[in-house]
PDB file of C-alpha atoms and ligand atoms in Angstrom:
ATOM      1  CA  UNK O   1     -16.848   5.377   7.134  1.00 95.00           C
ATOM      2  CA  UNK O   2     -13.575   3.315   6.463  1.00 98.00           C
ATOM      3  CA  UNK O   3     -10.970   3.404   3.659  1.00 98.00           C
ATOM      4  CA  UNK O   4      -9.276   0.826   2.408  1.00 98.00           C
ATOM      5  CA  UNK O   5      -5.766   2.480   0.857  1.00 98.00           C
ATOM      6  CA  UNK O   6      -4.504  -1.131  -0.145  1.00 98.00           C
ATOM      7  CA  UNK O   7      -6.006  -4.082  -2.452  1.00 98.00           C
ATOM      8  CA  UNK O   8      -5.778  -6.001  -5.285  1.00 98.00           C
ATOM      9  CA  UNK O   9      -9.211  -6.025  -6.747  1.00 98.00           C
ATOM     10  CA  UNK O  10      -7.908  -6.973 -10.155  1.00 96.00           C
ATOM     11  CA  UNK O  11      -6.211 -10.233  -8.850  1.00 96.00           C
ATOM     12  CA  UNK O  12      -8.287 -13.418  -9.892  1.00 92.00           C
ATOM     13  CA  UNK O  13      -9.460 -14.192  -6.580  1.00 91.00           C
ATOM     14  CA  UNK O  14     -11.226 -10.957  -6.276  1.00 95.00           C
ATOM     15  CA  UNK O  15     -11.848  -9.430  -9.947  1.00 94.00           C
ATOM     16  CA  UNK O  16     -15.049 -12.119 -10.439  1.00 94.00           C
ATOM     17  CA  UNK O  17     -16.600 -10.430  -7.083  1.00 96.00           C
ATOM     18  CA  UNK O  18     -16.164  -7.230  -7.811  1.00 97.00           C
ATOM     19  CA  UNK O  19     -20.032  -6.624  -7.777  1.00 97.00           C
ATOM     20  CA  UNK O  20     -20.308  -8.862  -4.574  1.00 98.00           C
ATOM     21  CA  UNK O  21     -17.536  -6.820  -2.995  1.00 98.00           C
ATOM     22  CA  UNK O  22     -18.893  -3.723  -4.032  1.00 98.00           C
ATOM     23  CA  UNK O  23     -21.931  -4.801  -1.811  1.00 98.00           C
ATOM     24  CA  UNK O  24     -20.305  -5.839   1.601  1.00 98.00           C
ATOM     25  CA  UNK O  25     -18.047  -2.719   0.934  1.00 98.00           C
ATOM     26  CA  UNK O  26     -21.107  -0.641   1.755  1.00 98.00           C
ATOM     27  CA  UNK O  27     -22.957  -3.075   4.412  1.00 98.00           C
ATOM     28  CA  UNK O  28     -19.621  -2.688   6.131  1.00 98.00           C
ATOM     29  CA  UNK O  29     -19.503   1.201   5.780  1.00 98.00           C
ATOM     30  CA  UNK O  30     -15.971   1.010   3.484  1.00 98.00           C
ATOM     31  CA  UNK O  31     -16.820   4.154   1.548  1.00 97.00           C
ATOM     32  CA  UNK O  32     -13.119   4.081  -0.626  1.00 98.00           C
ATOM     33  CA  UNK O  33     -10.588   2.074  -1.744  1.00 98.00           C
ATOM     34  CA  UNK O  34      -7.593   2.385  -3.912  1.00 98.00           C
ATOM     35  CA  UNK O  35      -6.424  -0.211  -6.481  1.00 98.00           C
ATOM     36  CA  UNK O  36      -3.014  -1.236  -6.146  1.00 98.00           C
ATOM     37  CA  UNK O  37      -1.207  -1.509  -9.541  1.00 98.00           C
ATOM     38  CA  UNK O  38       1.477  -4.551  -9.725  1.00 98.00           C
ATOM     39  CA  UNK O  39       2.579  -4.647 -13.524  1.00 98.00           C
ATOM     40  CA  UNK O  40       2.477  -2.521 -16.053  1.00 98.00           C
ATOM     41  CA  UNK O  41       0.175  -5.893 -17.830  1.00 98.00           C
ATOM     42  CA  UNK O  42      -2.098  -5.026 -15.047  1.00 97.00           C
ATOM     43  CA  UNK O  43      -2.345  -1.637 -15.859  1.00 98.00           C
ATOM     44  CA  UNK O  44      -5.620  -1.732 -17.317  1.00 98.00           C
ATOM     45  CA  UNK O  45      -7.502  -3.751 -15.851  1.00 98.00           C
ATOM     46  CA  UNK O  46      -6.961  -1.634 -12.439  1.00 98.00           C
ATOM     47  CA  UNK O  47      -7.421   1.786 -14.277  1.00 98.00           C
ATOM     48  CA  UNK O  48     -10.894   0.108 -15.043  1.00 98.00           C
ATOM     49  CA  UNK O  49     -11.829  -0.483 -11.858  1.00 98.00           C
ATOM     50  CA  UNK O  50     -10.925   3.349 -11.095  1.00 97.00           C
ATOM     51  CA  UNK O  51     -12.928   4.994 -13.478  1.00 97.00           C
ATOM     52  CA  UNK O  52     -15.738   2.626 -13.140  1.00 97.00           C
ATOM     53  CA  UNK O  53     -16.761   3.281 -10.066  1.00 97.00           C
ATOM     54  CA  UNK O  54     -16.423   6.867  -8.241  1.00 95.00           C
ATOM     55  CA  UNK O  55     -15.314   5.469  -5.025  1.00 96.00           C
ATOM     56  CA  UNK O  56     -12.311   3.639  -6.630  1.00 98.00           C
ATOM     57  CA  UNK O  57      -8.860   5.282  -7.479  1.00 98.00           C
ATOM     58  CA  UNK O  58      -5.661   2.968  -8.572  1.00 98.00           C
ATOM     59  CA  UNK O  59      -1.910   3.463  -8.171  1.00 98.00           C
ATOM     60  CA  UNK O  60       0.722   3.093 -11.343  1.00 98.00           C
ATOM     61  CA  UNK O  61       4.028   0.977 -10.881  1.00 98.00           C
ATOM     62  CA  UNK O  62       5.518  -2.145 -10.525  1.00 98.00           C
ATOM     63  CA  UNK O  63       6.107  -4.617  -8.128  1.00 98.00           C
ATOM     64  CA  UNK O  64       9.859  -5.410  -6.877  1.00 98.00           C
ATOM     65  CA  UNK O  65       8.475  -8.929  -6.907  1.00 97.00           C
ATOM     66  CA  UNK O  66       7.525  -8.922 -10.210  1.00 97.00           C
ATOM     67  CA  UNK O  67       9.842 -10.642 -12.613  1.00 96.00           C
ATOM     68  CA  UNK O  68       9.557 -11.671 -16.334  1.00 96.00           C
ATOM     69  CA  UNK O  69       7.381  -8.470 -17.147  1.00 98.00           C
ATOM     70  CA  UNK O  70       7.731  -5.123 -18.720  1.00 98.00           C
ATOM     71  CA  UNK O  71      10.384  -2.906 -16.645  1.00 98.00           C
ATOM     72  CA  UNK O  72       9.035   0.580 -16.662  1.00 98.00           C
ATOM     73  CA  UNK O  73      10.937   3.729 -17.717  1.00 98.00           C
ATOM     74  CA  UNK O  74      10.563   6.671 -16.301  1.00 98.00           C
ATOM     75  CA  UNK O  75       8.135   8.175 -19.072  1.00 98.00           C
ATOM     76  CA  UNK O  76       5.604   5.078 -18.769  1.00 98.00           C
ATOM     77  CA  UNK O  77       5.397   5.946 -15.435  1.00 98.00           C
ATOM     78  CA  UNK O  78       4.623   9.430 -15.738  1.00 98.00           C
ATOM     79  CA  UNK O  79       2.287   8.398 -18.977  1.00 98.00           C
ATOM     80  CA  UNK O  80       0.304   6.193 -16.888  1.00 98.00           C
ATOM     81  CA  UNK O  81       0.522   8.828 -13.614  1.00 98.00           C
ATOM     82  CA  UNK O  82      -0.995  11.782 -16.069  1.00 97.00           C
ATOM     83  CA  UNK O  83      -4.162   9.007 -16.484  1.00 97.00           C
ATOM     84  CA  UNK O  84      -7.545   9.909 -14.678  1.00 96.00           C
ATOM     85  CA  UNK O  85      -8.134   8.941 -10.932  1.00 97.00           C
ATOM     86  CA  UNK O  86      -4.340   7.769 -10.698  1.00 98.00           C
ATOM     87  CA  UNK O  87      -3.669   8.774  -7.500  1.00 98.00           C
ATOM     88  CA  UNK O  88       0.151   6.938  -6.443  1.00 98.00           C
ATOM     89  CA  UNK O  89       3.039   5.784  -7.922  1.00 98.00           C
ATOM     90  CA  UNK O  90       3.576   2.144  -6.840  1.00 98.00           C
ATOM     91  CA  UNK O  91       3.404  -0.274  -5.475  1.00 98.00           C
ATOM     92  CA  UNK O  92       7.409  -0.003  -5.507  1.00 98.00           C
ATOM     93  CA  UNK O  93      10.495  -0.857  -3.188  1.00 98.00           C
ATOM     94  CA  UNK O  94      12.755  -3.308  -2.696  1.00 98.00           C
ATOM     95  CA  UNK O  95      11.889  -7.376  -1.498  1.00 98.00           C
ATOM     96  CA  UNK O  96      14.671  -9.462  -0.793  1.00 98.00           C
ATOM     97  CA  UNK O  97      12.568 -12.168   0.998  1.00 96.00           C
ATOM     98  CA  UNK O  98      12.409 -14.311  -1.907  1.00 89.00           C
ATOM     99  CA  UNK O  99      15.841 -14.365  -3.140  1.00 94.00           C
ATOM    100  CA  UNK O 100      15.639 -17.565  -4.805  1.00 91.00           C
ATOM    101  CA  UNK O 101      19.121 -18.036  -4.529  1.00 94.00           C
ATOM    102  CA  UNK O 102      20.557 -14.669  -5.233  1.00 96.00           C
ATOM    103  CA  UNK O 103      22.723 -12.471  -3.682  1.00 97.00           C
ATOM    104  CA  UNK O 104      21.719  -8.830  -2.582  1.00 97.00           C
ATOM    105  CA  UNK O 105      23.907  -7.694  -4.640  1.00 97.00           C
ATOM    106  CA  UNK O 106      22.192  -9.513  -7.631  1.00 97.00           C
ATOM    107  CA  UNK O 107      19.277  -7.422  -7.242  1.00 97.00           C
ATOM    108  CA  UNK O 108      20.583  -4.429  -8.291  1.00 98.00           C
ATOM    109  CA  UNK O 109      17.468  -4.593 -11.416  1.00 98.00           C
ATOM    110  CA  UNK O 110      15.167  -3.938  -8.069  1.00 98.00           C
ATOM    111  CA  UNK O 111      16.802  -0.967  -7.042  1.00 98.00           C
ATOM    112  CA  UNK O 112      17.251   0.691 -10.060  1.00 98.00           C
ATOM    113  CA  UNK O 113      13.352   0.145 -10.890  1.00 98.00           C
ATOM    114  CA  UNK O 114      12.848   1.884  -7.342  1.00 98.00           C
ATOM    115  CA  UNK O 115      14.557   4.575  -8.034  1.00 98.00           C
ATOM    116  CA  UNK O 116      12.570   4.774 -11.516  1.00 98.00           C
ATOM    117  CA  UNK O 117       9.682   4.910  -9.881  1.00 98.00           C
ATOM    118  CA  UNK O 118      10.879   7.499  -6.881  1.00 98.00           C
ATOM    119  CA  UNK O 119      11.591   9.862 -10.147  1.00 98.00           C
ATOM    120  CA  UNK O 120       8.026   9.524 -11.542  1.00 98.00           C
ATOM    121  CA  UNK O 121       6.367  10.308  -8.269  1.00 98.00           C
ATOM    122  CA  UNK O 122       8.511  13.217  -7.497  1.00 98.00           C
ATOM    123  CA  UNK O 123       8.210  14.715 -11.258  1.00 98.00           C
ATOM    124  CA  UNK O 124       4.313  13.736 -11.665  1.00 97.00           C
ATOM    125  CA  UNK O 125       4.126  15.241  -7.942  1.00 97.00           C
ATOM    126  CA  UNK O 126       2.713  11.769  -6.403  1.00 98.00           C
ATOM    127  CA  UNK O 127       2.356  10.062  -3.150  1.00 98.00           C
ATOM    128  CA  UNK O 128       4.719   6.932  -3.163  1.00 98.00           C
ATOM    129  CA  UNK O 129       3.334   3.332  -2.100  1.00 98.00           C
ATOM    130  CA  UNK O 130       6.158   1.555  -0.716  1.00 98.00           C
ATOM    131  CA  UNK O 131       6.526  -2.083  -0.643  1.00 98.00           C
ATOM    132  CA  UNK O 132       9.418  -3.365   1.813  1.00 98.00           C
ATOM    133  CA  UNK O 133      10.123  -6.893   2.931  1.00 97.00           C
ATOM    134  CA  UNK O 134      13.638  -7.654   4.852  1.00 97.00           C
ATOM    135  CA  UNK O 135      15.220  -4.909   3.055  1.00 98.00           C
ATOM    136  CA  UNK O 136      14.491  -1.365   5.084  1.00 98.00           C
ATOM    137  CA  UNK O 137      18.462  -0.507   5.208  1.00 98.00           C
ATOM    138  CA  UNK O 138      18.294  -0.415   1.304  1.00 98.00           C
ATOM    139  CA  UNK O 139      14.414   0.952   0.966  1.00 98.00           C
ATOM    140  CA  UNK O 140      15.246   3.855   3.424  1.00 98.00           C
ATOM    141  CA  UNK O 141      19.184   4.393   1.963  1.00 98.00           C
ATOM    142  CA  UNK O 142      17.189   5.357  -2.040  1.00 98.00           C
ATOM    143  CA  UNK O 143      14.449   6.998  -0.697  1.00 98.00           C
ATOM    144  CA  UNK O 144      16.576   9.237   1.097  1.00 98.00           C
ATOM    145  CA  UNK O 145      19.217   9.662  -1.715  1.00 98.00           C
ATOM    146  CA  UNK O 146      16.325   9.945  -4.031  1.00 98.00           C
ATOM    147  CA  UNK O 147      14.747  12.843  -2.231  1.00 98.00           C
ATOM    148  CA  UNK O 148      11.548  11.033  -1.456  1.00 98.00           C
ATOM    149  CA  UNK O 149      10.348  12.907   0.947  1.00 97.00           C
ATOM    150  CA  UNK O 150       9.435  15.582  -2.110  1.00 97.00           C
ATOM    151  CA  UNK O 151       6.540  13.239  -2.894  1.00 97.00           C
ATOM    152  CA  UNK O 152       5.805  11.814   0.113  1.00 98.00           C
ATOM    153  CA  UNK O 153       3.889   8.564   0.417  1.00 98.00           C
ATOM    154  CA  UNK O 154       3.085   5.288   2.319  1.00 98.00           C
ATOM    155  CA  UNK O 155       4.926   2.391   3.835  1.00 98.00           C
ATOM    156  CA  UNK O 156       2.048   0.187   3.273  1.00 98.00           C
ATOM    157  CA  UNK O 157       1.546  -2.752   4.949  1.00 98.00           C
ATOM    158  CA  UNK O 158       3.792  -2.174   7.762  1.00 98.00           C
ATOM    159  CA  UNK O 159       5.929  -5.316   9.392  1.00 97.00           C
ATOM    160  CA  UNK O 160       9.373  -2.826  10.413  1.00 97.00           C
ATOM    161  CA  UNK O 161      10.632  -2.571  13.685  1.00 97.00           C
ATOM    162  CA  UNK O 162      10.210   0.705  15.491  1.00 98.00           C
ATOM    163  CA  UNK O 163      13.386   1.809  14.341  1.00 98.00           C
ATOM    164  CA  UNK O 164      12.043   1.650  10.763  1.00 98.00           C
ATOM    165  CA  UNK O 165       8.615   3.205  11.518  1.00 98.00           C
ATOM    166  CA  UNK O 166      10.494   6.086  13.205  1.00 98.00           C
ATOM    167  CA  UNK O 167      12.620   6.481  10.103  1.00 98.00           C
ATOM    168  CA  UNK O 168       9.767   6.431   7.882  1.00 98.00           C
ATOM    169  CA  UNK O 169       7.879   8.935   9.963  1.00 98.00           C
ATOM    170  CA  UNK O 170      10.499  10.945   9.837  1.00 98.00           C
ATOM    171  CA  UNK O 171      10.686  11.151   5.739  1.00 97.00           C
ATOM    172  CA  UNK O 172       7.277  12.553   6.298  1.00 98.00           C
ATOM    173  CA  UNK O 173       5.805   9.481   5.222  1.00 98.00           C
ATOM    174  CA  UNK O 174       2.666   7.654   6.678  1.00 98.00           C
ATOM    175  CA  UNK O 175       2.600   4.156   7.946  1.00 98.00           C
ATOM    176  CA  UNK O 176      -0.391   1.881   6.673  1.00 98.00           C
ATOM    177  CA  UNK O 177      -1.056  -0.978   8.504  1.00 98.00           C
ATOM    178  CA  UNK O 178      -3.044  -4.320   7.521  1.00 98.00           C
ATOM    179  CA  UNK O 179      -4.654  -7.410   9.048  1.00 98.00           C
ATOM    180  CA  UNK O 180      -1.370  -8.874  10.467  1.00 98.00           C
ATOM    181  CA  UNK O 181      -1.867  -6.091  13.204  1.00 98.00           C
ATOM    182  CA  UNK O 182      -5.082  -8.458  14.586  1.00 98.00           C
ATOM    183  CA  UNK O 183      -2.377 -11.458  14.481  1.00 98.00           C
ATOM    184  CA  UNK O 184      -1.996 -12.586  17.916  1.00 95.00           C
ATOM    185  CA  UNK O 185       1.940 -13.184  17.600  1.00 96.00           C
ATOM    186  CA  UNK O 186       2.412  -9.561  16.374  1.00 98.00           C
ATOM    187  CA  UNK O 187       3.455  -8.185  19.907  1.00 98.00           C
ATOM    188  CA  UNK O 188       6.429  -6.191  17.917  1.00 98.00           C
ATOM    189  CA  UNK O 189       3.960  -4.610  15.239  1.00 98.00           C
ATOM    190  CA  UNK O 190       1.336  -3.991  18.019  1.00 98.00           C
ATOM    191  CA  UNK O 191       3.857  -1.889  19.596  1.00 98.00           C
ATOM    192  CA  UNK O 192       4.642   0.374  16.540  1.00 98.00           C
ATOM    193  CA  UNK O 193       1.057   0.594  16.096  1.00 98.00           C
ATOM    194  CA  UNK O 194       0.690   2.337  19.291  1.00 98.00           C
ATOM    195  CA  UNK O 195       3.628   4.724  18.881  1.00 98.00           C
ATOM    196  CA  UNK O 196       2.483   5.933  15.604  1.00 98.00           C
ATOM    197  CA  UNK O 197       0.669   9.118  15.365  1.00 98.00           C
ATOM    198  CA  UNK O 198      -2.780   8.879  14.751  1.00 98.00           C
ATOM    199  CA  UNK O 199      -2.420  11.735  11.803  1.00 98.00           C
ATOM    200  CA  UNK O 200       0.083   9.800   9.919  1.00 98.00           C
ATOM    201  CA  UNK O 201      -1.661   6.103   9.804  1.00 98.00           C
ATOM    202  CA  UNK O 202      -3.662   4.603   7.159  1.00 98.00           C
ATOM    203  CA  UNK O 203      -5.563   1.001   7.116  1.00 98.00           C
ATOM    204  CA  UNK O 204      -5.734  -1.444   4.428  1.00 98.00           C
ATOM    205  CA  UNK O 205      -6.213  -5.083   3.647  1.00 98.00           C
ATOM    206  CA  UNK O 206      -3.666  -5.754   0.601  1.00 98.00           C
ATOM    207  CA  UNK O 207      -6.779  -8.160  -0.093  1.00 98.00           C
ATOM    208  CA  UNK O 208      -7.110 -10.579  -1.094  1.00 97.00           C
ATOM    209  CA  UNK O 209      -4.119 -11.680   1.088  1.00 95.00           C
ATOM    210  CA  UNK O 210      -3.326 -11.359   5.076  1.00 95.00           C
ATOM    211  CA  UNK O 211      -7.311 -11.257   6.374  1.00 96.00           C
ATOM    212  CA  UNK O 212      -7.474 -10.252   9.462  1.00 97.00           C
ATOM    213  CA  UNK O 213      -8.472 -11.877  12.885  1.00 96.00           C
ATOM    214  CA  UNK O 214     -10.910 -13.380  12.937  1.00 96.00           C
ATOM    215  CA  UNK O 215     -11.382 -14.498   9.062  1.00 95.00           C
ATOM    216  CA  UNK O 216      -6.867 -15.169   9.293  1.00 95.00           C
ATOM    217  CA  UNK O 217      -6.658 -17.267   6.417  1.00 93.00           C
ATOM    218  CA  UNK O 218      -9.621 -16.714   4.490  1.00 96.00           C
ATOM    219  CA  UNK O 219      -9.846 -14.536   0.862  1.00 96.00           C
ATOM    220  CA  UNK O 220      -9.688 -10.580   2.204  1.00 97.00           C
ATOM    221  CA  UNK O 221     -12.046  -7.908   0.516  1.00 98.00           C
ATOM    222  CA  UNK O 222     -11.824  -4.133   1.333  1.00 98.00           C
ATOM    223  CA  UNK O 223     -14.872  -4.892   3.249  1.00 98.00           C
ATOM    224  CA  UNK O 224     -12.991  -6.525   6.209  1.00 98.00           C
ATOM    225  CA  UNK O 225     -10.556  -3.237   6.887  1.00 98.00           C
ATOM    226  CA  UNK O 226     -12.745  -2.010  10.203  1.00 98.00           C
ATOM    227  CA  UNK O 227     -11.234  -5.137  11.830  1.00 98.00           C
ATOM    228  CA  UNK O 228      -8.030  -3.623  11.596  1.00 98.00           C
ATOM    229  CA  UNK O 229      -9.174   0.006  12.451  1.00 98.00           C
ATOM    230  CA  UNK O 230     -10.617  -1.517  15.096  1.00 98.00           C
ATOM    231  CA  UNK O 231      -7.444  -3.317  16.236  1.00 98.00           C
ATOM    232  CA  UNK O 232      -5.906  -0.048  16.096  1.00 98.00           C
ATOM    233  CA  UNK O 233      -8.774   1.744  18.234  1.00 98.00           C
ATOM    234  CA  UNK O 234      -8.016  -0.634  20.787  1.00 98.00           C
ATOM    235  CA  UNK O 235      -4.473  -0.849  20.946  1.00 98.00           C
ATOM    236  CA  UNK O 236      -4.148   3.363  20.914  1.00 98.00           C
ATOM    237  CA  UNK O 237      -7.684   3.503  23.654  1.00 98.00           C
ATOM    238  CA  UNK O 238      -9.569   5.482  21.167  1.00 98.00           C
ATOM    239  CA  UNK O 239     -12.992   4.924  19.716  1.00 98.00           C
ATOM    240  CA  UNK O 240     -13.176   3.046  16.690  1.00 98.00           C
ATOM    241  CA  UNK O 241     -14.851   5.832  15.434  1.00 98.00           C
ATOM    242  CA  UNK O 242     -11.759   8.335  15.546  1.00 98.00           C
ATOM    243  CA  UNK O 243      -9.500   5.797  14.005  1.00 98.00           C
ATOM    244  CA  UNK O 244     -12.092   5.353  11.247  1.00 98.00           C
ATOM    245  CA  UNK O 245     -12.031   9.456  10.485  1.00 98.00           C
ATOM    246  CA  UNK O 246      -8.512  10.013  11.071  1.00 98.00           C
ATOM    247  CA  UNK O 247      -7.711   7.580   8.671  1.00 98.00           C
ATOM    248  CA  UNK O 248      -9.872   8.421   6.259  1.00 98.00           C
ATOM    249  CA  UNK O 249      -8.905  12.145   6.416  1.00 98.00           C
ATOM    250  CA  UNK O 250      -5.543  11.079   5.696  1.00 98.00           C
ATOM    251  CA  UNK O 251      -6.022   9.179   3.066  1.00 98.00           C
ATOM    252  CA  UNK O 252      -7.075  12.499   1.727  1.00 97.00           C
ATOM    253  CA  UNK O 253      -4.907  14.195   2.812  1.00 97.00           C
ATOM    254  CA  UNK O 254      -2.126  11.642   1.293  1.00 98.00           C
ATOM    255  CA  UNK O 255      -3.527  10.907  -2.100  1.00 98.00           C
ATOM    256  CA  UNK O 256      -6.153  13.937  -3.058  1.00 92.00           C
ATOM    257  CA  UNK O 257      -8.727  11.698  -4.563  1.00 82.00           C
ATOM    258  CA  UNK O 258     -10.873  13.843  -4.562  1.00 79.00           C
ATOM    259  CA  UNK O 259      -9.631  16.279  -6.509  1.00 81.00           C
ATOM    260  CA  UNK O 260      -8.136  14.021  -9.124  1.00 75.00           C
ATOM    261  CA  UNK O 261     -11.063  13.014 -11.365  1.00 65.00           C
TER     262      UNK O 261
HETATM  263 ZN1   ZN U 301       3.134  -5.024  -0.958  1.00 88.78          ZN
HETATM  264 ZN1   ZN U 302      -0.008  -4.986  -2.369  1.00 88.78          ZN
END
């Protein structure tokens, strides 16, 4: 059985499927996934999906990306983090890919709404789902002066260099990877893949983006996440079914779904 620790089943592509999903989920023996929360708007609508079904959980936060929305303080987070089967504060970090003409020193409102959410997960005592995009000097600098480690967490959809995986790793943090490890021009990411202990790596999609190999391009469900365990099998020489139990058993380990009803 596979887990997917990464999607966006409330986004419009996917949240009209969900029953559809739900199906190739189990055809494709994906037992789990957990709902990524992007706004506090959102909220909701992901927290449904959670308690609907018993083999859904969601996450609380928002996005560095998203702008024009409601900026969280530290007691909606831990609100929201005190809800049933909210299992992870984020998705949170820092994004300075899309600048759109700012300086990094303009986005000081992204950093301070990291550290926000480094607070909750630390207070409410939850894993952290890190979101990082041409900005690890900065994500790594607040989630060490933070104290992150205390809550531990994800780098989720890993794209770092070695340097930043080993950094990472060595916050105590796990390293998730998605269906850009099946791209053929990710010879860097491949690499890191292999070097990362098998007891601290999750899977996702971050559907309905980044499918993997060989659906690159299409809409991504949870249901396509054994292509990347079994990119990983391959690349470490293990059997697809040790990636898929490892990674499952730390998802547990990570976010304690199943003790959080
Ligand atoms: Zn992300
Ligand atoms: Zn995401």
């Amino acid at each position: 059985m596979f887990v997917d620790s990464h999607c966006h089943l409330s986004f419009p592509e996917l949240a009209e499927r969900v029953d559809a999903i739900r199906a190739e989920m189990v055809a494709a023996r994906v037992d789990r996934a957990l709902c990524i929360c992007t706004t506090l708007e959102e909220f909701d609508t992901v927290h449904g999906l959670a308690t609907r079904y018993d083999n859904f959980w969601c996450s609380a936060g928002v996005h560095p990306d998203s702008e024009g929305v409601r900026e969280p303080t530290l007691d909606d987070l831990l609100g929201l983090a005190a809800r049933a089967r909210v299992v992870a504060i984020g998705e949170t970090g820092l994004d300075y890919y899309r600048l759109n003409g700012r300086s990094v020193a303009e986005m000081e409102w992204q950093r301070q709404r990291f550290r926000v959410h480094i607070r909750a997960a630390r207070a409410a005592r939850l894993p952290l789902v890190i979101h990082t995009r041409s900005a690890s000097d900065d994500t790594l600098g607040i989630l060490q002066e933070e104290g992150a480690g205390a809550a531990g967490g994800v780098f989720h959809c890993f794209t770092e260099t070695m340097e930043v995986a080993r950094a990472a790793l060595d916050l105590g943090f796990y390293v998730s990877f998605s269906g850009i490890l099946t791209f053929r021009n990710a010879v860097e990411l491949q690499q890191v893949a292999r070097f990362v202990p098998l007891d601290r790596c999750l899977i996702e999609t971050d559907s309905p983006y980044l499918a993997p190999v060989p659906f690159r391009g299409k809409t991504n469900t949870p249901a396509l996440v054994p292509h990347v365990a079994a990119k990983l099998a391959e690349l470490k020489g293990m059997s697809l079914e040790k990636v898929a139990a490892a990674t499952s058993a730390n998802f547990e380990t990570l976010f304690r779904s199943s003790s959080k009803t």
